[in-house]
Amino acid sequence: ACAKTNSIKNATAIGNFLDTVESKGWAEISVRTSGVGSDLDQAYGAGFVEGALTSSRIHQHWLNFHSATFLSSSDNATLYETAVAFVSSNDQFVVDQIKKKGNNSPYWQQTALVWEQMRGLHDGYNSITLSSQKLTWVDFLLMNAVVDLSSIIHHPFLSTDSQAREFTRSTTHCSAIVK
């Protein structure tokens, strides 16, 4: 849980958030874990503290992101459904791989820590925000995938090679394309 304290002695994680966006143009956050408990517990705790401390900025980001990504298009319902289907399927794949390979693979162990930290972020946000502003796990997955969503939504790599090249040339800064 998240409690106001300067001592990590009785907490998995503690943090400090200075919302200086209006004066400096950015915010400052510091999160520390105690080292007590499993790596997964510490990852979750760090995420929880971050989510609780930055909940107002997360909500603002969600409103901006959702509006710009899905509500600015005439085909917004289809775009949203496509993105939700992709991130949900990807989430299931990641969770399955963590369960199958997490004990034997350093890659999937690290992925499990990232997923657990994001779960903490989600839970920390929802623990402190108004009930009308709660976000789902899929909402967090969508925000996390923001950079890749144009590729997910428009399926450029399922088209012809020339369409994929044109899409990449006109919408990205990639210097290479691999199909």
GROMACS .gro file of C-alpha atoms in nm:
model
  179
    1ALA     CA    1   0.000   0.000   0.000
    2CYS     CA    2   0.096   0.362  -0.031
    3ALA     CA    3   0.152   0.565   0.283
    4LYS     CA    4   0.305   0.904   0.345
    5THR     CA    5   0.644   0.836   0.495
    6ASN     CA    6   1.004   0.934   0.448
    7SER     CA    7   1.122   0.603   0.588
    8ILE     CA    8   1.145   0.293   0.376
    9LYS     CA    9   1.177   0.084   0.692
   10ASN     CA   10   0.810  -0.018   0.695
   11ALA     CA   11   0.736  -0.005   0.322
   12THR     CA   12   0.821  -0.199   0.007
   13ALA     CA   13   0.861   0.128  -0.181
   14ILE     CA   14   0.846   0.500  -0.115
   15GLY     CA   15   0.846   0.793  -0.349
   16ASN     CA   16   0.836   1.164  -0.393
   17PHE     CA   17   0.669   1.349  -0.680
   18LEU     CA   18   0.717   1.717  -0.756
   19ASP     CA   19   0.466   1.826  -1.017
   20THR     CA   20   0.662   2.116  -1.161
   21VAL     CA   21   0.525   2.092  -1.515
   22GLU     CA   22   0.378   2.443  -1.501
   23SER     CA   23   0.700   2.606  -1.375
   24LYS     CA   24   0.977   2.390  -1.527
   25GLY     CA   25   0.804   2.208  -1.812
   26TRP     CA   26   0.853   1.865  -1.651
   27ALA     CA   27   0.780   1.682  -1.330
   28GLU     CA   28   1.027   1.506  -1.102
   29ILE     CA   29   0.972   1.168  -0.943
   30SER     CA   30   1.189   0.957  -0.719
   31VAL     CA   31   1.092   0.603  -0.618
   32ARG     CA   32   1.299   0.372  -0.398
   33THR     CA   33   1.240   0.014  -0.294
   34SER     CA   34   1.351  -0.133   0.036
   35GLY     CA   35   1.520  -0.443  -0.097
   36VAL     CA   36   1.296  -0.651   0.127
   37GLY     CA   37   1.075  -0.905  -0.046
   38SER     CA   38   1.099  -1.061  -0.387
   39ASP     CA   39   1.202  -0.873  -0.699
   40LEU     CA   40   0.841  -0.904  -0.818
   41ASP     CA   41   0.713  -0.747  -0.494
   42GLN     CA   42   0.958  -0.459  -0.530
   43ALA     CA   43   0.867  -0.403  -0.896
   44TYR     CA   44   0.497  -0.400  -0.806
   45GLY     CA   45   0.559  -0.168  -0.510
   46ALA     CA   46   0.759   0.078  -0.720
   47GLY     CA   47   0.484   0.081  -0.983
   48PHE     CA   48   0.213   0.123  -0.719
   49VAL     CA   49   0.386   0.423  -0.564
   50GLU     CA   50   0.444   0.582  -0.905
   51GLY     CA   51   0.082   0.526  -1.009
   52ALA     CA   52  -0.055   0.673  -0.688
   53LEU     CA   53   0.178   0.974  -0.689
   54THR     CA   54   0.126   1.061  -1.057
   55SER     CA   55  -0.244   0.974  -1.084
   56SER     CA   56  -0.355   1.321  -1.194
   57ARG     CA   57  -0.095   1.332  -1.473
   58ILE     CA   58  -0.180   0.976  -1.580
   59HIS     CA   59  -0.545   1.078  -1.608
   60GLN     CA   60  -0.453   1.385  -1.814
   61HIS     CA   61  -0.235   1.171  -2.039
   62TRP     CA   62  -0.517   0.919  -2.086
   63LEU     CA   63  -0.763   1.193  -2.190
   64ASN     CA   64  -0.516   1.345  -2.437
   65PHE     CA   65  -0.397   1.011  -2.571
   66HIS     CA   66  -0.745   0.862  -2.612
   67SER     CA   67  -0.882   1.173  -2.778
   68ALA     CA   68  -0.589   1.216  -3.018
   69THR     CA   69  -0.555   0.848  -3.103
   70PHE     CA   70  -0.911   0.725  -3.126
   71LEU     CA   71  -1.157   1.012  -3.129
   72SER     CA   72  -0.988   1.217  -3.401
   73SER     CA   73  -1.066   0.963  -3.673
   74SER     CA   74  -1.391   0.903  -3.858
   75ASP     CA   75  -1.323   0.530  -3.816
   76ASN     CA   76  -1.254   0.554  -3.442
   77ALA     CA   77  -1.456   0.249  -3.331
   78THR     CA   78  -1.271   0.017  -3.569
   79LEU     CA   79  -0.933   0.166  -3.478
   80TYR     CA   80  -1.005   0.126  -3.108
   81GLU     CA   81  -1.128  -0.233  -3.147
   82THR     CA   82  -0.821  -0.323  -3.353
   83ALA     CA   83  -0.585  -0.174  -3.096
   84VAL     CA   84  -0.767  -0.337  -2.802
   85ALA     CA   85  -0.762  -0.677  -2.975
   86PHE     CA   86  -0.389  -0.648  -3.041
   87VAL     CA   87  -0.281  -0.536  -2.693
   88SER     CA   88  -0.511  -0.792  -2.528
   89SER     CA   89  -0.369  -1.073  -2.741
   90ASN     CA   90  -0.015  -0.952  -2.679
   91ASP     CA   91  -0.081  -0.935  -2.304
   92GLN     CA   92  -0.203  -1.294  -2.303
   93PHE     CA   93   0.105  -1.401  -2.500
   94VAL     CA   94   0.339  -1.223  -2.257
   95VAL     CA   95   0.165  -1.368  -1.951
   96ASP     CA   96   0.176  -1.719  -2.105
   97GLN     CA   97   0.547  -1.685  -2.184
   98ILE     CA   98   0.624  -1.561  -1.834
   99LYS     CA   99   0.443  -1.863  -1.688
  100LYS     CA  100   0.617  -2.107  -1.925
  101LYS     CA  101   0.968  -1.963  -1.935
  102GLY     CA  102   0.996  -1.715  -1.648
  103ASN     CA  103   1.190  -1.948  -1.418
  104ASN     CA  104   1.448  -2.046  -1.681
  105SER     CA  105   1.491  -1.742  -1.902
  106PRO     CA  106   1.655  -1.415  -1.792
  107TYR     CA  107   1.462  -1.238  -2.069
  108TRP     CA  108   1.122  -1.355  -1.942
  109GLN     CA  109   1.225  -1.292  -1.580
  110GLN     CA  110   1.297  -0.928  -1.668
  111THR     CA  111   0.976  -0.908  -1.871
  112ALA     CA  112   0.786  -1.036  -1.565
  113LEU     CA  113   0.935  -0.753  -1.359
  114VAL     CA  114   0.829  -0.493  -1.617
  115TRP     CA  115   0.476  -0.642  -1.630
  116GLU     CA  116   0.455  -0.648  -1.251
  117GLN     CA  117   0.571  -0.287  -1.226
  118MET     CA  118   0.306  -0.187  -1.479
  119ARG     CA  119   0.043  -0.380  -1.280
  120GLY     CA  120   0.153  -0.185  -0.974
  121LEU     CA  121   0.127   0.139  -1.172
  122HIS     CA  122  -0.228   0.046  -1.275
  123ASP     CA  123  -0.332  -0.053  -0.923
  124GLY     CA  124  -0.166   0.250  -0.763
  125TYR     CA  125  -0.343   0.483  -1.005
  126ASN     CA  126  -0.681   0.319  -0.944
  127SER     CA  127  -0.629   0.316  -0.565
  128ILE     CA  128  -0.628   0.693  -0.545
  129THR     CA  129  -0.825   0.826  -0.840
  130LEU     CA  130  -1.194   0.905  -0.849
  131SER     CA  131  -1.420   0.615  -0.941
  132SER     CA  132  -1.527   0.802  -1.257
  133GLN     CA  133  -1.161   0.819  -1.366
  134LYS     CA  134  -1.062   0.455  -1.310
  135LEU     CA  135  -0.877   0.293  -1.600
  136THR     CA  136  -0.872  -0.070  -1.705
  137TRP     CA  137  -0.565  -0.283  -1.755
  138VAL     CA  138  -0.627  -0.259  -2.130
  139ASP     CA  139  -0.628   0.122  -2.104
  140PHE     CA  140  -0.280   0.102  -1.951
  141LEU     CA  141  -0.165  -0.141  -2.220
  142LEU     CA  142  -0.288   0.101  -2.487
  143MET     CA  143  -0.105   0.395  -2.329
  144ASN     CA  144   0.209   0.182  -2.305
  145ALA     CA  145   0.183   0.094  -2.675
  146VAL     CA  146   0.133   0.452  -2.794
  147VAL     CA  147   0.446   0.462  -3.010
  148ASP     CA  148   0.356   0.139  -3.188
  149LEU     CA  149  -0.017   0.195  -3.230
  150SER     CA  150   0.000   0.334  -3.584
  151SER     CA  151   0.160   0.010  -3.697
  152ILE     CA  152  -0.089  -0.197  -3.499
  153ILE     CA  153  -0.397  -0.010  -3.617
  154HIS     CA  154  -0.309   0.028  -3.983
  155HIS     CA  155  -0.149  -0.316  -4.036
  156PRO     CA  156   0.111  -0.185  -4.283
  157PHE     CA  157   0.307  -0.509  -4.280
  158LEU     CA  158   0.005  -0.715  -4.383
  159SER     CA  159  -0.021  -0.518  -4.706
  160THR     CA  160   0.185  -0.536  -5.021
  161ASP     CA  161   0.555  -0.455  -5.005
  162SER     CA  162   0.501  -0.124  -5.186
  163GLN     CA  163   0.223  -0.022  -4.945
  164ALA     CA  164   0.441  -0.113  -4.647
  165ARG     CA  165   0.732   0.087  -4.788
  166GLU     CA  166   0.510   0.389  -4.852
  167PHE     CA  167   0.355   0.369  -4.505
  168THR     CA  168   0.697   0.345  -4.341
  169ARG     CA  169   0.842   0.624  -4.556
  170SER     CA  170   0.557   0.864  -4.484
  171THR     CA  171   0.489   0.791  -4.116
  172THR     CA  172   0.813   0.687  -3.948
  173HIS     CA  173   1.176   0.777  -3.917
  174CYS     CA  174   1.295   0.421  -3.971
  175SER     CA  175   1.590   0.371  -4.197
  176ALA     CA  176   1.508   0.006  -4.262
  177ILE     CA  177   1.207  -0.215  -4.298
  178VAL     CA  178   1.202  -0.587  -4.231
  179LYS     CA  179   0.914  -0.807  -4.334
   0.00000   0.00000   0.00000
